[in-house]
Coordinates of C-alpha atoms and ligand atoms in Angstrom, one line a residue:
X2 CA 2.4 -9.9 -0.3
X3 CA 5.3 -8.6 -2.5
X4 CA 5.9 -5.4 -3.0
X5 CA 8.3 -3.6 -5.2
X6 CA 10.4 -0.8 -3.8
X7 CA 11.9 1.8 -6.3
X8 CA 14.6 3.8 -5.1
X9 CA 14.7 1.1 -2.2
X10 CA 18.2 1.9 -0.5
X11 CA 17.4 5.7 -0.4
X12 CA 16.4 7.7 3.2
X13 CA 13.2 6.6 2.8
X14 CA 13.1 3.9 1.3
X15 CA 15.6 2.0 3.4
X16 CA 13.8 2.8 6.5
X17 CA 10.1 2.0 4.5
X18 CA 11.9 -1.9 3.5
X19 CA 12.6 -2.2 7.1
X20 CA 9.2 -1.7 7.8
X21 CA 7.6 -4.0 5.4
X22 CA 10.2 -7.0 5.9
X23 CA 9.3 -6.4 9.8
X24 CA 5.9 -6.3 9.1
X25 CA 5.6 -9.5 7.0
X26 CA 5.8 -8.2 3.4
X27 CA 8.3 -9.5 1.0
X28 CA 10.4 -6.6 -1.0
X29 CA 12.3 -6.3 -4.0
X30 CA 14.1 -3.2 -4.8
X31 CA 15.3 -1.5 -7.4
X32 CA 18.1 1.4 -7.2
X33 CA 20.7 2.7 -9.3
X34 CA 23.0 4.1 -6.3
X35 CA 22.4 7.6 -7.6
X36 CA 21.8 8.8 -4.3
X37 CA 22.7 5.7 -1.7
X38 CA 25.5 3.5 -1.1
X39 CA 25.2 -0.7 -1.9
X40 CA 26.3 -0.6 2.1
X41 CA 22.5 -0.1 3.1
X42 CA 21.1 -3.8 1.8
X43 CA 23.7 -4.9 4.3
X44 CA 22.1 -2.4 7.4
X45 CA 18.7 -3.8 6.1
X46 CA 19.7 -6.8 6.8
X47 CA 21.4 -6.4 10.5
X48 CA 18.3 -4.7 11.5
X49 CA 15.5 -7.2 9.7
X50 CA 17.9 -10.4 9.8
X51 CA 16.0 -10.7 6.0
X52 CA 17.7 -9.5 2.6
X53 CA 15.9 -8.0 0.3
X54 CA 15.8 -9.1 -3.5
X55 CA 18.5 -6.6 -5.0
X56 CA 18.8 -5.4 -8.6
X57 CA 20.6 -2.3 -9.4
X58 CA 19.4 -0.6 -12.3
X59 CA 17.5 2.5 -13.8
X60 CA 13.8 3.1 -13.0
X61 CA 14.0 5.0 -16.2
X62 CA 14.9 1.3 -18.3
X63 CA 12.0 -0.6 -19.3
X64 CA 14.1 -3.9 -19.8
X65 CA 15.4 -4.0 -16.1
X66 CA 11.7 -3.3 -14.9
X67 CA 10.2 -6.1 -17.2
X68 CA 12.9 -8.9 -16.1
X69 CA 11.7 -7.6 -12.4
X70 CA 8.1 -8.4 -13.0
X71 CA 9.0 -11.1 -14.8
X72 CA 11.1 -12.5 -12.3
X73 CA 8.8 -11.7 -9.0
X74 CA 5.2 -11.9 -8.8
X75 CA 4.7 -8.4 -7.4
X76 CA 1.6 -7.1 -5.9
X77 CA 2.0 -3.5 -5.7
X78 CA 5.0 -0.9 -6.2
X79 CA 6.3 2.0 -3.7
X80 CA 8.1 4.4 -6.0
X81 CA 11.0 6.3 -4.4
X82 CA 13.3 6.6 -7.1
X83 CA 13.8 10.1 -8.0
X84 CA 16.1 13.2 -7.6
X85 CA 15.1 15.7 -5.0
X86 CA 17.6 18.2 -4.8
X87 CA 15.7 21.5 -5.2
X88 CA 18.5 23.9 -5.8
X89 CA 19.7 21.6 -8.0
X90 CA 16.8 21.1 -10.2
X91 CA 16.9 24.9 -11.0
X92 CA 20.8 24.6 -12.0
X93 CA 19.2 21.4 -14.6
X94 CA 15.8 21.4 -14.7
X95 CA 16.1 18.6 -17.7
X96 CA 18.2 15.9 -15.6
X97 CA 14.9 16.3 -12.9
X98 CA 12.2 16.3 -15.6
X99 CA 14.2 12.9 -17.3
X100 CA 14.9 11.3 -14.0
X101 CA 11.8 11.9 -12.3
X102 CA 9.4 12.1 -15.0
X103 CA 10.6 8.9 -17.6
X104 CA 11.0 6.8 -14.3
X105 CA 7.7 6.9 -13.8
X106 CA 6.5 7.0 -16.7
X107 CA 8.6 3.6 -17.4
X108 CA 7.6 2.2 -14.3
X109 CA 3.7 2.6 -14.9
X110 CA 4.0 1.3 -18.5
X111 CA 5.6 -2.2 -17.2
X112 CA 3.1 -2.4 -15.0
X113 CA 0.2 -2.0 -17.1
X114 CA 2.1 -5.0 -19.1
X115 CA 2.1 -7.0 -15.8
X116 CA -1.2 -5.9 -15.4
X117 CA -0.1 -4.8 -11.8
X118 CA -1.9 -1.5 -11.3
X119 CA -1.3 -0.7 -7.4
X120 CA 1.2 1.7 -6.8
X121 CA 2.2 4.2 -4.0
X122 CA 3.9 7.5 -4.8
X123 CA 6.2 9.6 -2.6
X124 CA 5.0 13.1 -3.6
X125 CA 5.7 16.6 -1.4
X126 CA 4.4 19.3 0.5
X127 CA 6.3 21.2 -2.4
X128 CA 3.0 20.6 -4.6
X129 CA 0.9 23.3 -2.2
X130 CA 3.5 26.3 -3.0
X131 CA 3.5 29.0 -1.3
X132 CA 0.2 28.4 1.6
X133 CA -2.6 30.7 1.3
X134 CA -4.0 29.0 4.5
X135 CA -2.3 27.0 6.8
X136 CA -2.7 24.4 8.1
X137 CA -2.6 22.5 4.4
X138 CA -5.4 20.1 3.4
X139 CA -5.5 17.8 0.8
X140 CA -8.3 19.2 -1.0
X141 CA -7.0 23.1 -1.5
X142 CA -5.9 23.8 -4.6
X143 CA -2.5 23.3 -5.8
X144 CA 0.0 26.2 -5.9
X145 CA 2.0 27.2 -8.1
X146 CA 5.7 25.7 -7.8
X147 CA 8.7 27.4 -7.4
X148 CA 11.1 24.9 -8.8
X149 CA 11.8 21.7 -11.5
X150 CA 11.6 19.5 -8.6
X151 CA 8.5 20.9 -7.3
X152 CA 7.2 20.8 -10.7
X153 CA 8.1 16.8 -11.4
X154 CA 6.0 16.1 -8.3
X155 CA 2.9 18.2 -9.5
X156 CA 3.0 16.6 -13.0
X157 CA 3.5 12.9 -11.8
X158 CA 0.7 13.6 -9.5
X159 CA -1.2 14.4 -13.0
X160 CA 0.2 11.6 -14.6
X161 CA -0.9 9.0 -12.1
X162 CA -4.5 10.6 -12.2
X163 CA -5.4 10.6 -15.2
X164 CA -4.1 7.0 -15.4
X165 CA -6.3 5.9 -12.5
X166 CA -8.9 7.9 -14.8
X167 CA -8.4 6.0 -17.8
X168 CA -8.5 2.8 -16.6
X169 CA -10.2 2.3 -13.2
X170 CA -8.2 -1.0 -12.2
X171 CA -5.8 1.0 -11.1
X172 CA -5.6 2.2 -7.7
X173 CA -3.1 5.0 -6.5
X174 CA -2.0 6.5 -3.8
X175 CA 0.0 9.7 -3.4
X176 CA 1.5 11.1 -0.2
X177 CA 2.6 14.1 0.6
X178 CA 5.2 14.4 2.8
X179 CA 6.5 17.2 5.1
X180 CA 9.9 17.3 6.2
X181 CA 11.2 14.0 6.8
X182 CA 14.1 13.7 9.4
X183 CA 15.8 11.9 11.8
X184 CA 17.0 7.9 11.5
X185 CA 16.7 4.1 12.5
X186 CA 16.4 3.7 16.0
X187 CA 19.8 1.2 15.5
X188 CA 21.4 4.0 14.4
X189 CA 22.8 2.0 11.1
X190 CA 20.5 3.7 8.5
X191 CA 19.5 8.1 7.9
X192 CA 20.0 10.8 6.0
X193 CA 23.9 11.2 4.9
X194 CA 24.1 13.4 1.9
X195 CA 27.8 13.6 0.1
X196 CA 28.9 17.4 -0.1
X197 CA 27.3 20.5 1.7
X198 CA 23.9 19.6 2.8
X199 CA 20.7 22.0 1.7
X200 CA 18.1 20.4 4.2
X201 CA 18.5 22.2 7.5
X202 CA 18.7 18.5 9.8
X203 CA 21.6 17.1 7.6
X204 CA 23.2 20.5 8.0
X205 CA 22.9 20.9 11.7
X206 CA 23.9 17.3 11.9
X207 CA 27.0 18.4 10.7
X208 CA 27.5 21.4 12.5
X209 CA 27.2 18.9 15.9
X210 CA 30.1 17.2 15.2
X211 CA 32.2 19.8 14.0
X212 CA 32.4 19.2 10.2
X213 CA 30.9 22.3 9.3
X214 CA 31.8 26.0 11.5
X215 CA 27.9 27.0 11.7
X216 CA 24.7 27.0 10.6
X217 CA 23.0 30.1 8.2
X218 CA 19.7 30.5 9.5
X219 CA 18.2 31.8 6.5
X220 CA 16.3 35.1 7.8
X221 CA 15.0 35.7 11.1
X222 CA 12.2 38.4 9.9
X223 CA 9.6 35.9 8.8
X224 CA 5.8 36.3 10.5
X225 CA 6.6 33.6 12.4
X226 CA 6.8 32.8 16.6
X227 CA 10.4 33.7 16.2
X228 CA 11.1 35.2 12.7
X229 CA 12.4 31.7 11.7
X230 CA 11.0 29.5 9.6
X231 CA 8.4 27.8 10.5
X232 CA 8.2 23.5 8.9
X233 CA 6.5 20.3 9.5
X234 CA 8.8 17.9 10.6
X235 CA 8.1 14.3 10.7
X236 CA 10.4 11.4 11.8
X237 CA 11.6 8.8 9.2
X238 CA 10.3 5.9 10.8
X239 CA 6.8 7.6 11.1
X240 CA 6.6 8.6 7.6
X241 CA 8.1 4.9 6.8
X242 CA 4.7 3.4 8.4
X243 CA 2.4 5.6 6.7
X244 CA 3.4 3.7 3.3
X245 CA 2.2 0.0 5.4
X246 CA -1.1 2.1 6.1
X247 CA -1.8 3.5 2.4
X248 CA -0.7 -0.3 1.6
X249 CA -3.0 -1.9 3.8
X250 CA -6.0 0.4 2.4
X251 CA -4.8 0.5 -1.1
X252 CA -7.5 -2.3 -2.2
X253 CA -10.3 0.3 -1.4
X254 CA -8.8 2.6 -3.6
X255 CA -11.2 3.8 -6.1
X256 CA -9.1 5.8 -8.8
X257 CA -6.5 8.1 -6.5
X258 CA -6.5 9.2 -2.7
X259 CA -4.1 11.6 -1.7
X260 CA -2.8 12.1 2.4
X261 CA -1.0 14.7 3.9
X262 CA 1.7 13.0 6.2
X263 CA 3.1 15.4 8.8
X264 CA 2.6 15.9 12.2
X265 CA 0.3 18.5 12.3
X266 CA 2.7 20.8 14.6
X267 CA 5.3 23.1 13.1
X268 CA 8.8 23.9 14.9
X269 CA 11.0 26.8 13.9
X270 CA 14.3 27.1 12.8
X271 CA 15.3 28.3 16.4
X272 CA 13.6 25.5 18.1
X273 CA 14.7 23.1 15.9
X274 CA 18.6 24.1 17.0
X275 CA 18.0 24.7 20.9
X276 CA 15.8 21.1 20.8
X277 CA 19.3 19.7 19.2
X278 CA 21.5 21.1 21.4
X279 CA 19.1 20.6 25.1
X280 CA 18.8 17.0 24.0
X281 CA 21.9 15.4 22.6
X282 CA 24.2 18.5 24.7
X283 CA 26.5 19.4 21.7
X284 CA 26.5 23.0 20.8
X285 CA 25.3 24.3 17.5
X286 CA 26.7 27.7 16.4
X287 CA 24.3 29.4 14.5
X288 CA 24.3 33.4 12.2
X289 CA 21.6 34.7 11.0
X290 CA 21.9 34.9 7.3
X291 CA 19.2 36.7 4.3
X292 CA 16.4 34.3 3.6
X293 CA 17.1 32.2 1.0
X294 CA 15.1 32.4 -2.5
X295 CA 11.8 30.4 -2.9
X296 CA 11.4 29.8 0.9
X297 CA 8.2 30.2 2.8
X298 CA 7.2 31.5 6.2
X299 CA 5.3 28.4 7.2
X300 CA 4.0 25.5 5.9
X301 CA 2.6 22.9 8.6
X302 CA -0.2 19.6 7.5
X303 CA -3.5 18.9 8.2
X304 CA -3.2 15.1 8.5
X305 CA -6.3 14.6 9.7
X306 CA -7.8 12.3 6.4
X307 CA -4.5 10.1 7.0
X308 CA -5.8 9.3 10.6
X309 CA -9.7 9.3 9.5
X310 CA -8.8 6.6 6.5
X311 CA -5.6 4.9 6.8
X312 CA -5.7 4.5 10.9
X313 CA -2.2 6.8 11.1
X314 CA -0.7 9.4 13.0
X315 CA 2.8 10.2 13.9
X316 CA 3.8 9.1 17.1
X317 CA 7.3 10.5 17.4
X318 CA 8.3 13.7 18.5
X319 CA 10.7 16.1 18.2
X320 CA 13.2 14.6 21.1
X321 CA 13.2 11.6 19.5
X322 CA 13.8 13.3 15.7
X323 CA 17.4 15.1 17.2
X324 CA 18.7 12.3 19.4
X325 CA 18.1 9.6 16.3
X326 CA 19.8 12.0 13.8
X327 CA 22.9 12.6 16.6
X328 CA 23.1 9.0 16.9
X329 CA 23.2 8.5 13.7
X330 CA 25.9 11.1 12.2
X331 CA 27.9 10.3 15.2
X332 CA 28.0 6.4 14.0
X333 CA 28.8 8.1 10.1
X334 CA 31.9 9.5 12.0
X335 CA 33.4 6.3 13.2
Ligands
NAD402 P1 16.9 9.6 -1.6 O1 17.7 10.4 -2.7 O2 17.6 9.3 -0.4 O3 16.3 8.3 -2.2 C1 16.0 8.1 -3.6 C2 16.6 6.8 -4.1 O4 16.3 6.6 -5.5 C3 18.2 6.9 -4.0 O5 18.6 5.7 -3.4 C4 18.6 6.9 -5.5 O6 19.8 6.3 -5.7 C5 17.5 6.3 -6.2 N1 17.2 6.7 -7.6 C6 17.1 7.9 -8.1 N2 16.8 7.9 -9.4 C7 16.8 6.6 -9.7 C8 16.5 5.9 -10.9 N3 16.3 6.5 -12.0 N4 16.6 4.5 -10.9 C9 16.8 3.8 -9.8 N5 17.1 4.4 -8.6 C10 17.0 5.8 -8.6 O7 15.6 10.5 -1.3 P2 14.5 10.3 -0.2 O8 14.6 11.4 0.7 O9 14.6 8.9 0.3 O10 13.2 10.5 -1.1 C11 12.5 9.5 -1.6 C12 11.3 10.1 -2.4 O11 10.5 10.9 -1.6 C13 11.8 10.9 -3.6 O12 10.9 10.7 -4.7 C14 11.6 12.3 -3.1 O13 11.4 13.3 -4.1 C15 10.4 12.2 -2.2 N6 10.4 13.2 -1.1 C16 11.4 13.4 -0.3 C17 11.4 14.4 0.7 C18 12.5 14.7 1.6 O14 12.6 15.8 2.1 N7 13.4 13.7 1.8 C19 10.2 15.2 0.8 C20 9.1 15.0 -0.1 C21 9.2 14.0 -1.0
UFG403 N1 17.1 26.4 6.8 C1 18.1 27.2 7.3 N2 19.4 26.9 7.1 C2 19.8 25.8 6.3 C3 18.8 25.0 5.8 C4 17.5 25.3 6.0 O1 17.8 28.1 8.0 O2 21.0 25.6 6.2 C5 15.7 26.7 7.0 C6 14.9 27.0 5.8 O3 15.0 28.3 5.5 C7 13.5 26.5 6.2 C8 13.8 25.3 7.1 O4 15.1 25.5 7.6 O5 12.9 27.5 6.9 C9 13.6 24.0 6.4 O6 14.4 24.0 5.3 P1 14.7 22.6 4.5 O7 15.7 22.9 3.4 O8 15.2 21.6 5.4 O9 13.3 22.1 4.0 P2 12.2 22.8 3.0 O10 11.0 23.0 3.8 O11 12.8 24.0 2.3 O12 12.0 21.7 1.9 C10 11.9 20.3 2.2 C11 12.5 19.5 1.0 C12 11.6 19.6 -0.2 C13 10.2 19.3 0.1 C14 9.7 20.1 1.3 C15 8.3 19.6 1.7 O13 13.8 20.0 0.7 O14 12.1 18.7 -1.2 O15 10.6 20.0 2.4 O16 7.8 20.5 2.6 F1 9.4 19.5 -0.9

């Protein structure tokens, strides 16, 4: 089975190819650096002993997507490729709605050419907006976004539905994630971005081994066990397997199914920091600053349908979420 990764050399991406060349599948990716380094295919390949099929390119160019079908018989597409920086989108709402939007909408109209119509979609917990019950199910109705990025997510989620509407040979998946963290058990491949980080595992990451003085905990008055915020978080490598699972199932896809993948369990800001500093005994400084704009309380999955239908269900836990991410920045350092 091939399988076309967009966005392939991202977080998770990288750790999803890892996963399918492990598991038997043969990948080609596509990804235009934007957000990764070239450096990855060669981790891939330490850790799988396989490498990948490579072309660098846009998602957003229709002749670079054709030569790929052309080129490789694929059976279904993951699609990654995308820009996720909230705060960002806000600052240029039009470089999201381009990026995120025309990708896809390029991507969907090769593959109706190719007359490959199975495809996977990386959507976000961002899609429920602000919870009105907790934990989140698939079913409740979506809320209203706070952000471009939140919004690119909600309208591709449109887009791919009323595809899988119009023409019932296609068979979609979309999955929601929580808050992805953590890294390869090897330690090669995680989450790395260049400047200040705005995720709060990146930035404590960075607090551990002294490149940044602290960590803001953005407000500590929240209705929550602690006043801290309160987040799904789900390891990488967990996350990665749950795109083998919708896979696996997506033949018995009639028209879209969406999952929820989290953990079910949320942490808080506070326990995420204490959990990184008991396990992998580094100190994390921490202040208190004023919550920060467009953030909830608490926002934790029910991802019970995920088990129910596609057979999966985190395993990891939080120990092992800190001590991969440690391992990881400290092998960034070297
Ligand atoms: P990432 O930025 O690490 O990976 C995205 C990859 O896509 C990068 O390698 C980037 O270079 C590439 N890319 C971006 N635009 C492209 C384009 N037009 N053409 C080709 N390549 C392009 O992000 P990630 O954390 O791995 O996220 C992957 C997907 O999951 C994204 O769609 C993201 O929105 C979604 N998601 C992420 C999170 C999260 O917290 N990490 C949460 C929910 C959803
Ligand atoms: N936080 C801090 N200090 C920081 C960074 C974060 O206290 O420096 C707190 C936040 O206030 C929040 C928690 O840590 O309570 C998690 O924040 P993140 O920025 O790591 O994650 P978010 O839940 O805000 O959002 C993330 C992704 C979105 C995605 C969403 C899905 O950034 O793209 O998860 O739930 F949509």
């Amino acid at each position: 089975m091939k399988v076309f990764v967009t966005g392939g050399t991202g977080y998770i991406g990288s750790h999803t190819v890892v996963e399918l060349i492990e598991n038997g599948y043969e990948v080609v990716i596509l990804d235009n650096f934007s957000n990764s380094k070239p450096e990855v295919l060669d981790y891939i390949y330490k850790i799988t002993g396989v490498k990948p099929k490579f072309y660098e390119g846009d998602c957003c160019d229709k002749e670079i997507l054709r030569k790929i079908f052309k080129e490789n018989e694929i059976d279904s597409v993951i699609h990654f490729a995308g820009f996720k920086a909230v705060g960002e989108s806000v600052q240029v709402p039009l470089k999201y709605y381009r990026n995120n939007l025309v990708s896809t909408i390029s991507l969907c109209e090769v593959m109706n050419e190719f007359n490959c119509k199975n495809i996977v979609f990386s959507s976000s917990a961002t899609v429920y907006g602000d919870p009105k019950e907790l934990p989140l199910k698939e079913q409740m109705e979506l809320g209203k976004t706070t952000n471009p990025y939140g919004t690119t997510k909600a309208y591709i989620e449109r887009i791919l539905s009323d595809l899988s509407f119009s023409d019932k040979e296609w068979k979609v998946i979309l999955l929601r994630y929580f808050n992805p963290v953590g890294a390869h058990s090897s330690g090669l491949i995680g989450e790395n971005p260049n400047g200040t980080p705005n995720n709060l595992m990146p930035y404590i990451m960075k607090v551990a081994i002294g490149e940044l003085p602290y960590l803001n905990i953005f407000g500590d008055d929240y209705d929550t066990k602690d006043g801290t915020g309160v987040r799904d978080y789900i390891h990488v490598v967990d996350l990665a397997k749950g795109h083998l699972k919708a896979l696996e199932h997506l033949e018995d896809v009639e028209g879209v199914k969406i999952y929820n993948l989290g953990t079910g369990v949320g942490y808080s800001v506070l326990e995420m920091v204490k959990t990184f500093e008991e396990v992998n005994n580094v100190k994390v400084p921490y202040k208190i600053a004023p919550r920060r704009e467009g953030d909830v309380a608490s926002c934790y999955a029910d991802s019970s349908l995920a088990l129910k239908e596609l057979g999966w269900k985190a395993k990891l836990g939080l120990e092992e979420m800190v001590s991969s991410s440690y391992k990881f920045i400290l092998g960034q350092k070297k």
